[in-house]
Amino acid sequence: MPASVRREDMTRLKRRVKDISRRMGANLVGIASVERWEQYKMTEEDFYPQNIWEWSKRVIVLGVQIFLPMLETTPSVVYSELYNTTNRLLDDIAYKTANFLNQNGFRAFFFPRDCYGDISVLVKKPEAAFSQVIAGYFAGLGTIGANHTLLTPEYGPRVRLVSVITDAALKPDPMIKKDICIRCGRCISNCPQSCFTARDDRVAAEMDKHRCAAYHEKLKREYRYPCGLCTAVCPVGEDRQIYGASSISEKGIGHVQSFGSKISVGEYSYIHL
Ligand code: SF4
Ligand code: SF4
């Protein structure tokens, strides 16, 4: 950190980082201190940011929303296009936020939102070098649900994330302590591959990530990747209040899924709420 940066300057810098990223399209912005990885021990130590980049002090987590009416057509090319759009947006916001911090004299870069070469790699090893979900939890954006996603008050699990890692000692945001997941089980019962097994002793269900990745490999070949049904059906989130139980009719889902990807008429997925 430049020696000349005072506490009040850091308060101003935090405000500017949040303003800039929001103006570029981020719906959610939260800041975590790297000490939270040590405090909560939710991953192996090799995954702590400070054990990979020793100078890192903060992780700025940026989120963009996934529009419910598009997600509810999944698996479809409509949702594929949205997924690609959120990826482009996240890349831009993260790059420019890190660049802004660099130009103010701080170390900063972004850890990309997905970070795998091909879905076939995930089938063999379904994990990333850095968890955006855990970072989002530590940054105060939400809590982790039964479906292993970050559940936010605003969008439930319908948010995509990216993280900027920096040595700028911005004030961390408070974490959300009360679980947002209401354990309704809809994500579990609607998974087309039965990837989840509920557990009584903790919120997050047991998840067969290999099976989920293998299904995604099939969907990708059919140009209607990713799945995301376990996020589409979640009743949590202010966006759900806007659209109600469903934003599209079953007939409408069938119609959308019948175009633009490799799927036979009649072979489409319903959402069972
Ligand atoms: S993404 Fe689809 S296949 Fe994977 S766990 Fe969620 S509902 Fe199941
Ligand atoms: S669908 Fe229900 S159980 Fe699953 S994450 Fe959402 S609130 Fe939790």
XYZ file of C-alpha atoms and ligand atoms in Angstrom:
289
model
C 0.000 0.000 0.000
C 1.422 3.442 -0.807
C 2.687 5.046 2.443
C 0.761 8.229 1.700
C -2.699 6.550 1.779
C -4.503 7.548 4.993
C -7.540 5.930 6.626
C -9.964 8.520 5.222
C -8.463 7.965 1.781
C -9.196 4.227 2.107
C -12.824 5.012 2.999
C -13.051 7.156 -0.117
C -11.303 4.501 -2.205
C -13.803 1.851 -1.058
C -16.678 4.133 -2.025
C -15.093 4.746 -5.430
C -14.457 1.040 -6.070
C -18.093 0.258 -5.321
C -19.408 3.188 -7.370
C -17.251 2.349 -10.377
C -18.088 -1.354 -10.399
C -21.805 -0.648 -9.984
C -21.727 1.867 -12.816
C -20.114 -0.799 -15.016
C -23.015 -3.164 -14.313
C -22.344 -4.984 -11.032
C -25.577 -5.570 -9.098
C -23.718 -6.678 -5.969
C -20.325 -5.668 -4.538
C -18.878 -6.926 -1.257
C -15.438 -6.911 0.350
C -13.863 -9.733 2.368
C -10.642 -9.699 4.368
C -8.404 -12.694 3.604
C -8.323 -13.439 7.363
C -11.868 -14.807 7.003
C -10.495 -17.813 5.093
C -8.357 -18.632 8.186
C -11.126 -17.833 10.643
C -13.846 -20.015 9.047
C -11.666 -22.769 7.542
C -14.222 -23.708 4.866
C -11.552 -24.820 2.385
C -8.162 -26.475 2.523
C -5.330 -24.041 3.263
C -3.971 -24.307 -0.295
C -7.120 -22.453 -1.436
C -6.655 -19.437 0.879
C -5.898 -16.354 -1.276
C -3.046 -15.311 1.043
C -1.402 -18.731 0.583
C -1.447 -18.303 -3.203
C -0.715 -14.555 -3.442
C 1.086 -13.735 -0.187
C 0.551 -9.973 -0.489
C -3.251 -10.214 -0.790
C -5.347 -8.460 1.863
C -8.855 -8.167 0.451
C -11.131 -9.945 -2.003
C -13.693 -7.730 -3.740
C -16.567 -9.919 -4.931
C -18.693 -8.633 -7.809
C -22.048 -10.126 -8.791
C -24.401 -9.722 -11.745
C -27.945 -10.992 -11.763
C -29.338 -13.819 -13.871
C -32.737 -12.826 -15.285
C -35.370 -15.248 -14.028
C -37.520 -15.330 -17.213
C -34.456 -16.441 -19.214
C -33.171 -18.898 -16.602
C -36.582 -20.549 -16.312
C -36.289 -21.739 -19.944
C -33.253 -23.869 -19.050
C -31.815 -25.959 -20.610
C -32.114 -23.729 -23.638
C -30.041 -21.611 -25.978
C -31.754 -18.566 -24.430
C -30.137 -19.329 -21.083
C -26.839 -20.201 -22.830
C -26.780 -16.740 -24.388
C -27.510 -15.122 -21.021
C -24.727 -17.152 -19.412
C -22.271 -15.927 -22.048
C -23.449 -12.345 -21.599
C -22.970 -12.437 -17.810
C -19.502 -13.875 -18.358
C -18.520 -11.036 -20.675
C -19.912 -8.479 -18.249
C -18.112 -10.019 -15.270
C -14.808 -10.135 -17.164
C -15.111 -6.451 -18.071
C -16.134 -5.259 -14.618
C -13.430 -7.293 -12.889
C -10.692 -6.234 -15.308
C -11.557 -2.551 -15.022
C -11.948 -2.646 -11.230
C -8.525 -4.273 -10.849
C -7.079 -1.789 -13.328
C -8.520 1.112 -11.325
C -6.786 -0.169 -8.178
C -3.504 -0.613 -10.095
C -3.705 2.964 -11.297
C -4.096 4.077 -7.679
C -0.886 2.308 -6.687
C -2.236 -1.033 -5.387
C -1.631 -4.614 -6.399
C -4.800 -6.063 -7.896
C -5.973 -8.612 -10.454
C -9.070 -10.733 -10.939
C -9.594 -14.449 -10.531
C -11.790 -15.396 -13.520
C -15.366 -16.492 -12.787
C -15.190 -20.093 -14.100
C -11.591 -20.967 -14.905
C -11.591 -24.339 -16.663
C -10.454 -25.220 -20.174
C -13.302 -27.512 -21.139
C -16.227 -29.178 -19.398
C -14.517 -32.581 -19.917
C -11.872 -31.443 -17.403
C -14.604 -30.764 -14.820
C -16.067 -34.239 -15.308
C -12.746 -35.653 -14.051
C -12.006 -32.932 -11.445
C -15.070 -30.785 -10.665
C -13.506 -27.951 -8.706
C -11.736 -24.639 -9.258
C -8.536 -23.237 -7.766
C -10.605 -20.503 -6.093
C -14.227 -20.616 -4.887
C -16.280 -17.563 -5.898
C -19.140 -18.858 -3.729
C -17.068 -18.944 -0.546
C -15.589 -15.535 -1.417
C -19.130 -14.150 -1.838
C -20.093 -15.516 1.582
C -17.016 -13.961 3.211
C -17.738 -10.665 1.409
C -21.204 -10.426 2.977
C -23.220 -10.970 -0.208
C -25.193 -14.006 0.994
C -25.055 -17.454 2.563
C -24.473 -20.897 1.052
C -27.611 -22.872 0.241
C -28.514 -26.558 0.000
C -27.636 -26.396 -3.724
C -24.036 -25.215 -2.981
C -24.627 -21.791 -4.533
C -24.489 -18.366 -2.907
C -28.012 -17.326 -1.914
C -28.415 -13.559 -1.866
C -31.345 -11.555 -0.445
C -31.769 -9.776 -3.786
C -31.551 -12.587 -6.350
C -31.472 -15.810 -4.340
C -28.915 -18.046 -6.149
C -29.481 -16.242 -9.466
C -26.232 -14.313 -9.445
C -22.885 -14.889 -11.176
C -19.693 -13.903 -9.385
C -16.112 -12.847 -9.981
C -13.423 -11.732 -7.516
C -10.766 -9.025 -7.530
C -7.845 -9.787 -5.236
C -5.889 -6.803 -3.924
C -3.538 -5.480 -1.258
C -5.699 -2.336 -0.824
C -6.832 -2.605 2.824
C -10.437 -1.522 2.183
C -12.806 -1.932 5.143
C -14.406 -5.420 4.913
C -18.214 -5.631 4.727
C -20.085 -7.496 7.484
C -21.034 -11.092 6.709
C -24.633 -12.329 6.698
C -24.855 -14.735 9.625
C -28.440 -16.028 9.419
C -28.915 -18.723 6.776
C -30.925 -17.478 3.799
C -31.695 -21.037 2.622
C -35.058 -22.128 4.003
C -34.295 -25.817 3.290
C -37.431 -26.242 1.176
C -35.760 -29.008 -0.854
C -36.919 -27.731 -4.272
C -33.378 -27.661 -5.644
C -32.937 -31.275 -4.549
C -36.211 -32.631 -5.947
C -35.938 -30.737 -9.273
C -32.402 -31.815 -10.204
C -32.809 -33.837 -13.420
C -29.771 -35.942 -12.523
C -30.564 -36.484 -8.808
C -27.205 -34.993 -7.873
C -28.216 -34.004 -4.333
C -28.789 -35.942 -1.135
C -30.219 -33.860 1.719
C -28.437 -33.874 5.071
C -29.963 -33.242 8.484
C -26.758 -31.996 10.073
C -26.019 -29.085 7.716
C -27.677 -26.825 5.136
C -25.609 -27.822 2.082
C -26.760 -31.157 0.625
C -24.348 -33.884 -0.406
C -23.644 -33.210 -4.102
C -22.390 -35.543 -6.833
C -20.395 -32.929 -8.768
C -19.099 -35.488 -11.274
C -22.651 -36.376 -12.283
C -23.594 -32.696 -12.612
C -20.512 -32.026 -14.780
C -21.220 -35.074 -16.988
C -24.767 -33.771 -17.605
C -23.315 -30.383 -18.529
C -21.005 -32.053 -21.019
C -24.082 -33.522 -22.768
C -25.914 -30.159 -22.672
C -22.899 -28.379 -24.121
C -22.868 -30.755 -27.110
C -26.543 -29.854 -27.587
C -25.883 -26.060 -27.399
C -28.101 -25.635 -24.341
C -25.541 -25.371 -21.567
C -25.586 -24.862 -18.565
C -28.399 -26.524 -16.592
C -29.028 -24.364 -13.499
C -32.443 -25.831 -12.693
C -31.418 -25.967 -9.018
C -31.098 -22.165 -9.089
C -34.183 -21.542 -11.237
C -36.532 -23.232 -8.751
C -35.197 -21.607 -5.573
C -37.977 -19.521 -3.949
C -35.537 -17.195 -2.179
C -34.795 -13.702 -3.520
C -36.518 -10.397 -4.175
C -36.517 -11.213 -7.909
C -38.811 -14.159 -7.168
C -41.225 -11.789 -5.422
C -41.396 -9.744 -8.625
C -42.162 -12.706 -10.910
C -44.122 -14.937 -8.524
C -43.878 -18.739 -8.560
C -43.075 -18.845 -12.278
C -42.349 -16.253 -14.946
C -43.177 -18.501 -17.913
C -45.805 -21.159 -18.705
C -44.850 -24.817 -19.242
C -46.009 -24.459 -22.835
C -43.790 -21.400 -23.165
C -40.765 -23.323 -21.877
C -41.445 -26.060 -24.423
C -41.721 -23.491 -27.191
C -38.436 -21.756 -26.347
C -36.572 -25.059 -25.910
C -37.712 -26.259 -29.331
C -35.581 -23.697 -31.174
C -31.872 -22.964 -31.546
C -30.406 -26.026 -29.882
C -30.287 -29.766 -30.518
C -33.472 -30.941 -28.901
C -36.460 -32.803 -30.260
C -39.912 -31.269 -29.981
C -41.501 -32.555 -26.774
C -38.145 -33.372 -25.143
C -38.005 -30.495 -22.717
C -37.695 -29.954 -18.993
C -40.367 -28.654 -16.663
C -39.900 -26.818 -13.463
C -41.888 -28.445 -10.659
C -42.482 -25.927 -7.873
S -26.953 -27.718 -12.331
Fe -28.608 -29.128 -12.954
S -27.659 -31.180 -12.918
Fe -26.317 -29.807 -11.751
S -26.989 -30.004 -9.616
Fe -28.102 -28.246 -10.481
S -30.028 -29.109 -11.234
Fe -28.631 -30.821 -10.916
S -34.375 -24.301 -3.314
Fe -34.851 -24.295 -1.116
S -33.389 -25.757 -0.214
Fe -32.642 -25.245 -2.262
S -31.205 -23.547 -1.938
Fe -33.200 -22.621 -2.379
S -34.126 -22.292 -0.355
Fe -32.425 -23.726 -0.070
